[in-house]
Every structure is written in C-alpha cells, then in structure tokens.
Amino acid sequence: MDKNTFMKELEQALSVLQKDELKDILSEYEQHIDMKMKSGLTEEEAIADFGSLTELTEDILSAYHVRADYAAPKKKPFQGPEKAKAACIHAGEKAAEGLKSLGAFLASVLAYWKRKIRAPFVWAFGRWKKHKEKGYHMEKQEITTWIPGDVPEDREPQMQNGEKEGGGAVGGMQTGPGRLQGFGRKPDWKKRSVWKAFLNGIEAAFRLMVQAVLWGVRMMWNAGWICFSLFFAVCGVVCLYILGLFVVLLMQDYPLAGVTVGFLGAMLCAFSVAGLGLTFLWRKEKARDIRHGDSGGPDREKDSAQKTEGEQYA
Amino acid sequence: MNAQFKKGVLELIVLESVRQRDMYGYELVEEVSKVVDVNEGTIYPLLKRLTNEHYFETYLRESNEGPPRKYYHLTAAGVLYRDLLEKEWNELTEKVGEFLEGCRHG
C-alpha cells in the first residue's frame, strides 16, 4: 500500500471523528511515515510497520472512546459515492431537461413577440408592395391594350363603314379627314406612352432610390448591432481574463471569492448580450419564396408576405 | 511479548519518556521501541488519549526539515498519574514476583 491510499483509507475509517481531530491525527501518521522514509525505509515498509489498518483504527478510535464497530458501518460511504454519483447525474440530467424546456419556452415567447412586433410592419410593407405591383400592372395593361386596341382599330372600321355608305366621291373626300383624324390620334397616343415611359423611369428611379435607402438602413442597422455585439464580446473577453487572474489569486488564498464570482457573472452577461445583439442582425432570406410563393392559404400568404418584405430590403 | 502486557506498561513508558524531556511523536515511538517491541501505530492513539485526559500538553515547534513538529509535555496531572502508574506497576511486579517465588519454593 502506498502512502496516499493508506492516508485515504485511514481518513475514511476515522471519518467519525471531528474534522480538526482527524486532521491532527492524520498529520501525525503522515509525519511518521515521512520520517521513516527519511531513515531509509521504503513507503511500503513504513506502512507495513503499522500492522493491520482495522486494528490500528480500532486503537485510535478507542483513544477517543468511540466504538470501533460504530465506525465500521461508516465505511459504507465507499458505496456512497456511486449512489451520489448516480444521483448527481440524474439531477444533472433533470436540470438540463428543465433548462432546455425553459429555453424552448423563452424562445417561443421571444418568437411570438418578434412576430407580433413584426406583423404590422410586414402587413404595411406587404400592402405597399401589393399596391406598387398593382399600379405597375395596371399601367402595363393599359398600355398593352391601348396600343393595338380600342381607339385606332375601332376608328378605322367605322371610317371604312362611312366610306362604304357615303359613296365614291364623298367617300374619297371623307377619307382625307378620316385619315387625318387617325393620324392626329397617333401622336397623342405616342405622347402618352412617352409620358408613361417617363413616369415609369421616374418610378424605377424612385424604387431604386428606396431600395438604396433601405440597403443603407440595413447596413447601418447591421453595423450598429455588430459593433454592439463586438463591444460586449470584447468586454466578455476582458472579464474572462480578469476572471482567470482572480482564480489564480484565489488559489493563492487571496480573499477574492466574491469578486471572482462577480466577474464570472459579468463575463456570462457580456457574452450573452453579445449573442443577443447578433440575433438582431437583418439577414437576407434566400430563394425560399419560390417554393412557397405559389401555394395559397392564409398562413402561406403571410409567410410569403414576410419573405417579400425580406426581399424588398435585400 | 504478550500484547496485553505491552498495552499495560506502554502508558507508563510513554509518560516516563516525556517526563525526561519534551518529545515529538516519532521520537517517542523510537524511544518506546527501544524498551518494548510495539506496533508503532498504537503510540499515537495513546498520546491522543493522554492528551485528551490532560496528562499531556502539546505545542508546535519548527523543525529544520519538514513541517513543524508537535511536542508533548507532561503536565502536573501527568506527573501524578505517572507516579500512580509506577506505584501500581511496582506493587504488581512485587506481588507477582512473590507469588511466583512462593510457588517455586512451595
């Protein structure tokens, strides 16, 4: 038996004694072993001179007027650690489970509020986009139906009818103004289409501008949050450094337990605030809208609205 | 030697050794071992018990090597107890000697 196991077993066997008494008697035995070893014996021999451990502990305990057989059941703590270990593991698992469910709950609450807060914006932007698209569409339709349609073609058949009814000469006379009328109409239409194109151009420019502004805002927002997170991450690292320092000092018996725990808390706080800041980042949402866009349903519509909103800023 | 004999006289030997001069544990064990062959481990509980019964006082003194040593000093009560033990021991050996002597001649 080597010294460490001997000391451990002796401590276990004498665990019925008060702390300082135990420490006192153990230090005596330890010193004795050390001196024996200094006089040339090996560790094993020095310990073998004590004889059997049970007799020794009986002797020691009788000196304290403690029944040795009372101490014997105290040996049960040998199995204790197993039980305690299992209990600890069990408790740890339970705690982890509890924390997980708590985290899930908090996440769902946060998600709920995020949705709640976002909803009006999503709705507003959805409306805005729909409105824009509708306007754009209607204009396009107007143009496309206007070009080949109503006015020129409707007029021409009418004129032809007039020609036929009115006879040769009069018809010939009438073709002039009729054609003139037709020619007169065409520049008007052209003017309007140019006007429309001009408007479209302005609108496109405006849209581009809005997008640029949104992009700028997004950049500012993200940069702000990244700076925020970075700041707190740096704070966390500094706290970690100080924590390490204090732990070392604590090991050297400086009374810094409170401050150390404080810095541990500060470090955790700083890191979690940094993490929180990152969750506020405004990210692009990619290509999911293609799959969801077509399918109907109110929920899906909401979803796609959210996405289009995301796209809008992108 | 019979373990029961040893146990009885061990106290007396220890008390007498410490009466000569203050000693620390290991020194005492060596001193006692010169007289009777004893399990070294049993001296410490004995010292503990005698200390608890106020026959010994202890104090720490720095040593040149290793940690400070715990020295044992005999108290006045210890001296009285030692004298009582010695008296008992002498009576016992005397009586036992007389008995053995009587048996041999008788």
Coordinates of C-alpha atoms in Angstrom, one line a residue:
Chain A
M1 CA 0.0 0.0 0.0
D2 CA 1.4 3.4 -0.8
K3 CA 1.2 6.4 1.4
N4 CA -1.7 8.1 -0.4
T5 CA -4.0 5.1 -0.3
F6 CA -3.1 4.5 3.3
M7 CA -3.9 8.1 4.2
K8 CA -7.1 7.9 2.3
E9 CA -8.3 4.7 3.8
L10 CA -7.3 5.9 7.3
E11 CA -9.2 9.1 6.8
Q12 CA -12.2 7.0 5.6
A13 CA -12.0 4.7 8.6
L14 CA -11.7 7.6 11.0
S15 CA -14.4 9.8 9.4
V16 CA -16.5 9.6 12.5
L17 CA -14.0 11.9 14.2
Q18 CA -14.3 15.7 14.2
K19 CA -12.6 17.5 11.3
D20 CA -9.7 19.1 13.3
E21 CA -9.1 15.9 15.3
L22 CA -9.0 13.9 12.2
K23 CA -6.6 16.3 10.6
D24 CA -4.4 16.3 13.6
I25 CA -4.1 12.5 13.9
L26 CA -3.6 12.1 10.1
S27 CA -0.8 14.6 10.1
E28 CA 0.9 12.7 12.9
Y29 CA 0.8 9.5 10.8
E30 CA 1.9 11.3 7.7
Q31 CA 4.9 12.8 9.5
H32 CA 5.7 9.4 10.9
I33 CA 5.8 7.8 7.5
D34 CA 7.8 10.7 6.1
M35 CA 10.4 10.3 8.9
K36 CA 10.6 6.6 8.5
M37 CA 11.2 7.1 4.8
K38 CA 13.9 9.6 5.6
S39 CA 15.6 7.0 7.8
G40 CA 15.9 4.7 4.8
L41 CA 12.7 2.6 4.7
T42 CA 10.5 2.5 1.7
E43 CA 7.0 3.7 1.8
E44 CA 5.6 0.2 1.8
E45 CA 7.8 -0.9 4.7
A46 CA 7.0 2.2 6.7
I47 CA 3.3 1.5 6.4
A48 CA 3.6 -2.2 6.9
D49 CA 5.0 -1.4 10.4
F50 CA 1.6 -0.1 11.4
G51 CA 0.2 -3.6 11.1
S52 CA -3.4 -4.1 10.0
L53 CA -5.4 -1.0 9.3
T54 CA -8.5 -2.2 11.1
E55 CA -6.6 -2.9 14.3
L56 CA -5.0 0.5 14.0
T57 CA -8.3 2.3 13.5
E58 CA -9.7 0.4 16.5
D59 CA -6.9 1.6 18.6
I60 CA -7.2 5.1 17.5
L61 CA -11.0 5.2 18.0
S62 CA -10.8 3.6 21.4
A63 CA -8.5 6.5 22.4
Y64 CA -11.4 8.8 21.6
H65 CA -13.8 6.5 23.5
V66 CA -15.5 5.7 20.2
R67 CA -16.8 2.2 19.5
A68 CA -14.8 0.9 16.6
D69 CA -17.7 -1.2 15.3
Y70 CA -19.7 2.0 15.1
A71 CA -17.1 3.4 12.7
A72 CA -17.3 0.2 10.7
P73 CA -20.7 1.0 9.2
K74 CA -19.2 4.3 8.4
K75 CA -17.3 2.5 5.7
K76 CA -20.5 2.4 3.8
P77 CA -19.6 5.7 2.2
F78 CA -17.4 3.6 0.0
Q79 CA -20.6 2.7 -1.9
G80 CA -22.0 6.1 -1.2
P81 CA -20.1 7.9 -3.9
E82 CA -21.6 5.5 -6.5
K83 CA -25.1 6.4 -5.3
A84 CA -24.2 10.0 -5.0
K85 CA -22.7 10.0 -8.5
A86 CA -25.8 8.4 -9.9
A87 CA -28.0 10.9 -8.1
C88 CA -25.8 13.8 -9.3
I89 CA -26.0 12.5 -12.9
H90 CA -29.7 12.1 -12.5
A91 CA -30.1 15.6 -11.0
G92 CA -27.9 17.0 -13.8
E93 CA -30.0 15.4 -16.5
K94 CA -33.2 16.7 -14.9
A95 CA -31.7 20.1 -14.6
A96 CA -30.5 20.0 -18.2
E97 CA -34.0 18.9 -19.3
G98 CA -35.6 21.7 -17.2
L99 CA -33.2 24.3 -18.7
K100 CA -33.9 23.0 -22.2
S101 CA -37.6 23.3 -21.8
L102 CA -37.3 26.7 -20.2
G103 CA -35.1 27.7 -23.1
A104 CA -37.7 26.4 -25.6
F105 CA -40.4 28.3 -23.7
L106 CA -38.4 31.5 -23.7
A107 CA -37.6 31.1 -27.4
S108 CA -41.2 30.6 -28.2
V109 CA -42.2 33.6 -26.2
L110 CA -39.5 35.7 -27.9
A111 CA -40.5 34.3 -31.3
Y112 CA -44.1 35.2 -30.5
W113 CA -43.3 38.8 -29.6
K114 CA -41.0 39.1 -32.6
R115 CA -43.8 38.0 -34.8
K116 CA -46.2 40.4 -33.0
I117 CA -43.9 43.3 -33.4
R118 CA -43.0 42.5 -36.9
A119 CA -46.6 41.8 -38.0
P120 CA -47.7 45.5 -38.5
F121 CA -44.5 46.2 -40.5
V122 CA -45.0 43.0 -42.6
W123 CA -48.5 44.0 -43.2
A124 CA -47.6 47.5 -44.1
F125 CA -44.9 46.5 -46.5
G126 CA -47.0 43.8 -48.0
R127 CA -49.7 46.4 -48.7
W128 CA -47.2 48.7 -50.1
K129 CA -45.7 46.2 -52.4
K130 CA -49.1 44.9 -53.5
H131 CA -50.1 48.4 -54.2
K132 CA -47.0 49.1 -56.2
E133 CA -47.3 45.9 -58.1
K134 CA -51.0 46.5 -58.8
G135 CA -50.2 50.0 -60.0
Y136 CA -47.4 48.8 -62.2
H137 CA -49.5 46.0 -63.6
M138 CA -52.5 48.2 -64.4
E139 CA -50.3 50.7 -66.2
K140 CA -48.8 47.9 -68.2
Q141 CA -52.2 46.6 -69.1
E142 CA -53.4 50.0 -70.1
I143 CA -50.5 50.4 -72.4
T144 CA -50.7 46.9 -74.0
T145 CA -54.5 47.1 -74.5
W146 CA -54.2 50.6 -75.8
I147 CA -51.5 50.1 -78.4
P148 CA -53.3 47.7 -80.8
G149 CA -56.7 48.1 -79.4
D150 CA -59.5 50.4 -78.8
V151 CA -59.0 53.7 -80.4
P152 CA -57.2 53.1 -83.7
E153 CA -58.8 49.8 -84.7
D154 CA -62.3 50.9 -83.6
R155 CA -62.0 54.0 -85.6
E156 CA -60.8 52.5 -88.7
P157 CA -63.7 50.1 -89.2
Q158 CA -66.0 53.0 -88.5
M159 CA -64.3 55.0 -91.1
Q160 CA -64.5 52.2 -93.6
N161 CA -68.1 51.9 -92.9
G162 CA -68.6 55.5 -93.6
E163 CA -66.7 55.2 -96.8
K164 CA -68.9 52.5 -98.0
E165 CA -72.2 54.2 -97.0
G166 CA -71.2 57.6 -98.3
G167 CA -70.4 56.5 -102.0
G168 CA -67.3 57.1 -104.1
A169 CA -66.7 60.8 -104.3
V170 CA -67.9 61.7 -100.9
G171 CA -66.1 58.7 -99.5
G172 CA -62.9 59.9 -101.2
M173 CA -63.4 63.3 -99.7
Q174 CA -64.0 61.8 -96.3
T175 CA -61.0 59.6 -96.3
G176 CA -58.9 62.6 -96.0
P177 CA -60.1 64.0 -92.7
G178 CA -60.7 60.4 -91.5
R179 CA -57.1 59.6 -92.1
L180 CA -56.1 62.9 -90.7
Q181 CA -58.2 62.1 -87.6
G182 CA -56.4 58.8 -87.4
F183 CA -53.0 60.4 -87.8
G184 CA -54.0 63.1 -85.4
R185 CA -54.7 60.5 -82.8
K186 CA -51.5 58.6 -83.1
P187 CA -49.1 61.4 -81.9
D188 CA -51.4 61.8 -78.9
W189 CA -51.0 58.2 -78.0
K190 CA -47.3 58.3 -78.6
K191 CA -47.1 61.3 -76.4
R192 CA -48.9 59.5 -73.6
S193 CA -46.7 56.4 -73.9
V194 CA -43.6 58.6 -73.7
W195 CA -45.2 60.2 -70.7
K196 CA -45.8 56.8 -69.3
A197 CA -42.3 55.6 -70.0
F198 CA -41.0 58.8 -68.4
L199 CA -43.2 58.1 -65.4
N200 CA -42.0 54.5 -65.3
G201 CA -38.5 55.7 -65.4
I202 CA -39.1 58.0 -62.5
E203 CA -40.8 55.3 -60.7
A204 CA -38.0 52.9 -61.3
A205 CA -35.5 55.5 -60.2
F206 CA -37.6 56.1 -57.1
R207 CA -37.8 52.4 -56.4
L208 CA -34.1 52.1 -56.9
M209 CA -33.6 55.0 -54.5
V210 CA -35.9 53.4 -51.9
Q211 CA -34.0 50.2 -52.3
A212 CA -30.7 52.0 -51.9
V213 CA -32.0 53.8 -48.8
L214 CA -33.3 50.5 -47.4
W215 CA -29.9 48.9 -48.2
G216 CA -28.2 51.8 -46.4
V217 CA -30.5 51.5 -43.5
R218 CA -29.9 47.8 -43.3
M219 CA -26.2 48.3 -43.5
M220 CA -26.4 50.9 -40.7
W221 CA -28.6 48.7 -38.6
N222 CA -26.4 45.6 -39.0
A223 CA -23.2 47.6 -38.5
G224 CA -24.7 49.1 -35.3
W225 CA -25.6 45.7 -33.9
I226 CA -22.3 44.2 -35.0
C227 CA -20.5 47.0 -33.2
F228 CA -22.7 46.5 -30.2
S229 CA -22.0 42.7 -30.1
L230 CA -18.3 43.2 -30.7
F231 CA -18.2 45.7 -27.8
F232 CA -19.8 43.2 -25.4
A233 CA -17.8 40.3 -26.7
V234 CA -14.6 42.3 -26.0
C235 CA -16.0 43.1 -22.5
G236 CA -16.6 39.4 -22.1
V237 CA -13.1 38.5 -23.1
V238 CA -11.7 41.1 -20.7
C239 CA -13.9 39.7 -17.9
L240 CA -12.6 36.2 -18.8
Y241 CA -9.1 37.5 -18.5
I242 CA -9.7 39.1 -15.1
L243 CA -11.6 36.0 -14.0
G244 CA -8.6 33.8 -14.8
L245 CA -6.4 36.3 -12.9
F246 CA -8.6 36.2 -9.9
V247 CA -8.9 32.4 -10.0
V248 CA -5.2 32.2 -9.8
L249 CA -5.1 34.7 -7.0
L250 CA -7.9 32.8 -5.3
M251 CA -5.8 29.7 -5.4
Q252 CA -3.1 31.6 -3.6
D253 CA -5.6 32.2 -0.8
Y254 CA -6.4 35.8 -1.5
P255 CA -10.0 36.5 -0.3
L256 CA -11.3 37.2 -3.8
A257 CA -14.1 34.6 -4.0
G258 CA -16.9 37.2 -4.2
V259 CA -15.2 39.3 -6.8
T260 CA -14.3 36.2 -8.8
V261 CA -17.9 35.1 -8.9
G262 CA -18.9 38.6 -9.8
F263 CA -16.6 38.6 -12.8
L264 CA -17.9 35.2 -13.8
G265 CA -21.4 36.6 -13.9
A266 CA -20.2 39.7 -15.7
M267 CA -18.5 37.6 -18.3
L268 CA -21.5 35.4 -18.9
C269 CA -23.7 38.6 -19.1
A270 CA -21.4 40.2 -21.6
F271 CA -21.2 37.2 -23.8
S272 CA -25.0 36.6 -23.8
V273 CA -25.6 40.3 -24.5
A274 CA -23.2 40.0 -27.4
G275 CA -25.2 36.9 -28.6
L276 CA -28.4 38.8 -28.2
G277 CA -27.1 41.6 -30.4
L278 CA -26.3 39.2 -33.2
T279 CA -29.8 37.9 -33.2
F280 CA -31.0 41.4 -34.2
L281 CA -29.0 41.2 -37.4
W282 CA -31.1 41.8 -40.5
R283 CA -30.4 38.9 -42.8
K284 CA -31.2 38.2 -46.4
E285 CA -33.7 35.4 -46.8
K286 CA -32.8 33.4 -49.9
A287 CA -34.9 31.7 -52.6
R288 CA -37.4 30.2 -50.2
D289 CA -40.2 32.3 -51.6
I290 CA -40.1 30.5 -54.9
R291 CA -41.4 27.3 -53.3
H292 CA -43.9 29.0 -51.1
G293 CA -45.0 31.8 -53.3
D294 CA -47.5 30.0 -55.5
S295 CA -49.3 27.9 -52.9
G296 CA -52.2 29.5 -51.3
G297 CA -53.7 29.6 -47.8
P298 CA -53.8 32.5 -45.4
D299 CA -50.7 31.3 -43.5
R300 CA -48.7 30.8 -46.6
E301 CA -49.7 34.2 -47.8
K302 CA -48.5 35.7 -44.5
D303 CA -45.3 33.7 -44.9
S304 CA -44.7 34.9 -48.4
A305 CA -45.6 38.4 -47.4
Q306 CA -42.8 38.1 -44.8
K307 CA -40.5 36.9 -47.4
T308 CA -41.3 39.5 -50.0
E309 CA -40.7 42.0 -47.2
G310 CA -37.3 40.4 -46.7
E311 CA -36.6 40.7 -50.4
Q312 CA -37.7 44.2 -50.5
Y313 CA -34.9 45.2 -48.3
A314 CA -32.4 42.9 -49.8
Chain B
M1 CA 5.9 -10.3 24.3
N2 CA 2.3 -10.7 25.2
A3 CA 0.3 -7.9 23.6
Q4 CA -1.8 -7.5 26.8
F5 CA 1.4 -7.0 28.9
K6 CA 2.6 -4.4 26.5
K7 CA -0.5 -2.5 26.4
G8 CA -0.5 -2.1 30.2
V9 CA 3.1 -0.8 30.5
L10 CA 3.1 1.3 27.4
E11 CA 1.4 4.2 29.1
L12 CA 4.0 4.1 31.9
I13 CA 6.9 4.1 29.4
V14 CA 5.5 6.9 27.4
L15 CA 4.8 9.0 30.4
E16 CA 8.2 8.5 31.8
S17 CA 9.9 9.2 28.5
V18 CA 8.1 12.5 28.2
R19 CA 8.9 13.3 31.8
Q20 CA 12.6 13.2 31.0
R21 CA 12.2 15.8 28.2
D22 CA 9.6 17.0 25.8
M23 CA 9.4 14.9 22.7
Y24 CA 7.6 14.8 19.4
G25 CA 5.7 11.7 18.2
Y26 CA 8.2 10.0 16.1
E27 CA 10.9 10.5 18.7
L28 CA 8.7 8.9 21.3
V29 CA 7.9 6.0 19.1
E30 CA 11.6 5.3 18.7
E31 CA 12.2 5.7 22.4
V32 CA 9.4 3.3 23.3
S33 CA 10.5 0.8 20.7
K34 CA 13.9 0.6 22.5
V35 CA 12.1 -0.8 25.5
V36 CA 9.2 -2.9 24.1
D37 CA 8.6 -4.1 20.6
V38 CA 5.4 -2.3 19.9
N39 CA 3.2 -1.6 16.9
E40 CA 4.2 2.0 16.0
G41 CA 0.8 2.9 15.0
T42 CA -0.6 2.3 18.5
I43 CA 1.5 5.0 20.2
Y44 CA -0.3 7.9 18.5
P45 CA -3.8 6.9 19.8
L46 CA -2.2 6.6 23.2
L47 CA -0.7 10.0 23.0
K48 CA -4.0 11.3 21.9
R49 CA -5.8 9.8 24.7
L50 CA -3.3 11.0 27.3
T51 CA -3.6 14.5 25.8
N52 CA -7.4 14.4 26.0
E53 CA -7.1 13.4 29.6
H54 CA -4.8 16.4 30.2
Y55 CA -1.8 14.4 31.2
F56 CA 0.0 15.9 28.2
E57 CA 0.1 19.4 26.7
T58 CA 1.2 19.8 23.1
Y59 CA 2.9 22.7 21.3
L60 CA 4.3 23.1 17.8
R61 CA 7.9 23.8 17.2
E62 CA 9.5 24.5 13.8
S63 CA 12.0 21.9 12.6
N64 CA 14.9 22.3 10.3
E65 CA 13.4 19.7 8.0
G66 CA 9.8 19.2 7.1
P67 CA 6.7 20.7 8.8
P68 CA 6.6 21.9 12.4
R69 CA 6.6 19.1 14.9
K70 CA 4.1 18.6 17.7
Y71 CA 5.9 18.2 21.0
Y72 CA 4.4 16.6 24.1
H73 CA 5.0 18.0 27.5
L74 CA 4.0 16.3 30.8
T75 CA 1.5 18.2 32.9
A76 CA 1.4 18.2 36.7
A77 CA -1.6 15.8 36.5
G78 CA 0.5 13.7 34.1
V79 CA 3.3 13.6 36.7
L80 CA 0.8 12.4 39.4
Y81 CA -0.6 9.9 37.0
R82 CA 2.8 8.6 36.1
D83 CA 3.7 8.2 39.8
L84 CA 0.5 6.4 40.4
L85 CA 1.1 4.0 37.5
E86 CA 4.7 3.4 38.7
K87 CA 3.4 2.6 42.1
E88 CA 0.8 0.2 40.7
W89 CA 3.4 -1.4 38.5
N90 CA 5.9 -1.9 41.3
E91 CA 3.2 -3.4 43.5
L92 CA 2.1 -5.6 40.7
T93 CA 5.6 -6.9 39.9
E94 CA 6.3 -7.3 43.5
K95 CA 3.2 -9.3 44.2
V96 CA 3.5 -11.4 41.1
G97 CA 7.2 -11.9 41.9
E98 CA 6.4 -13.0 45.4
F99 CA 3.7 -15.3 44.1
L100 CA 6.0 -16.9 41.6
E101 CA 8.7 -17.2 44.2
G102 CA 6.3 -18.8 46.7
C103 CA 5.1 -21.3 44.1
R104 CA 8.7 -22.3 43.3
H105 CA 9.5 -23.0 46.9
G106 CA 6.2 -24.3 48.0

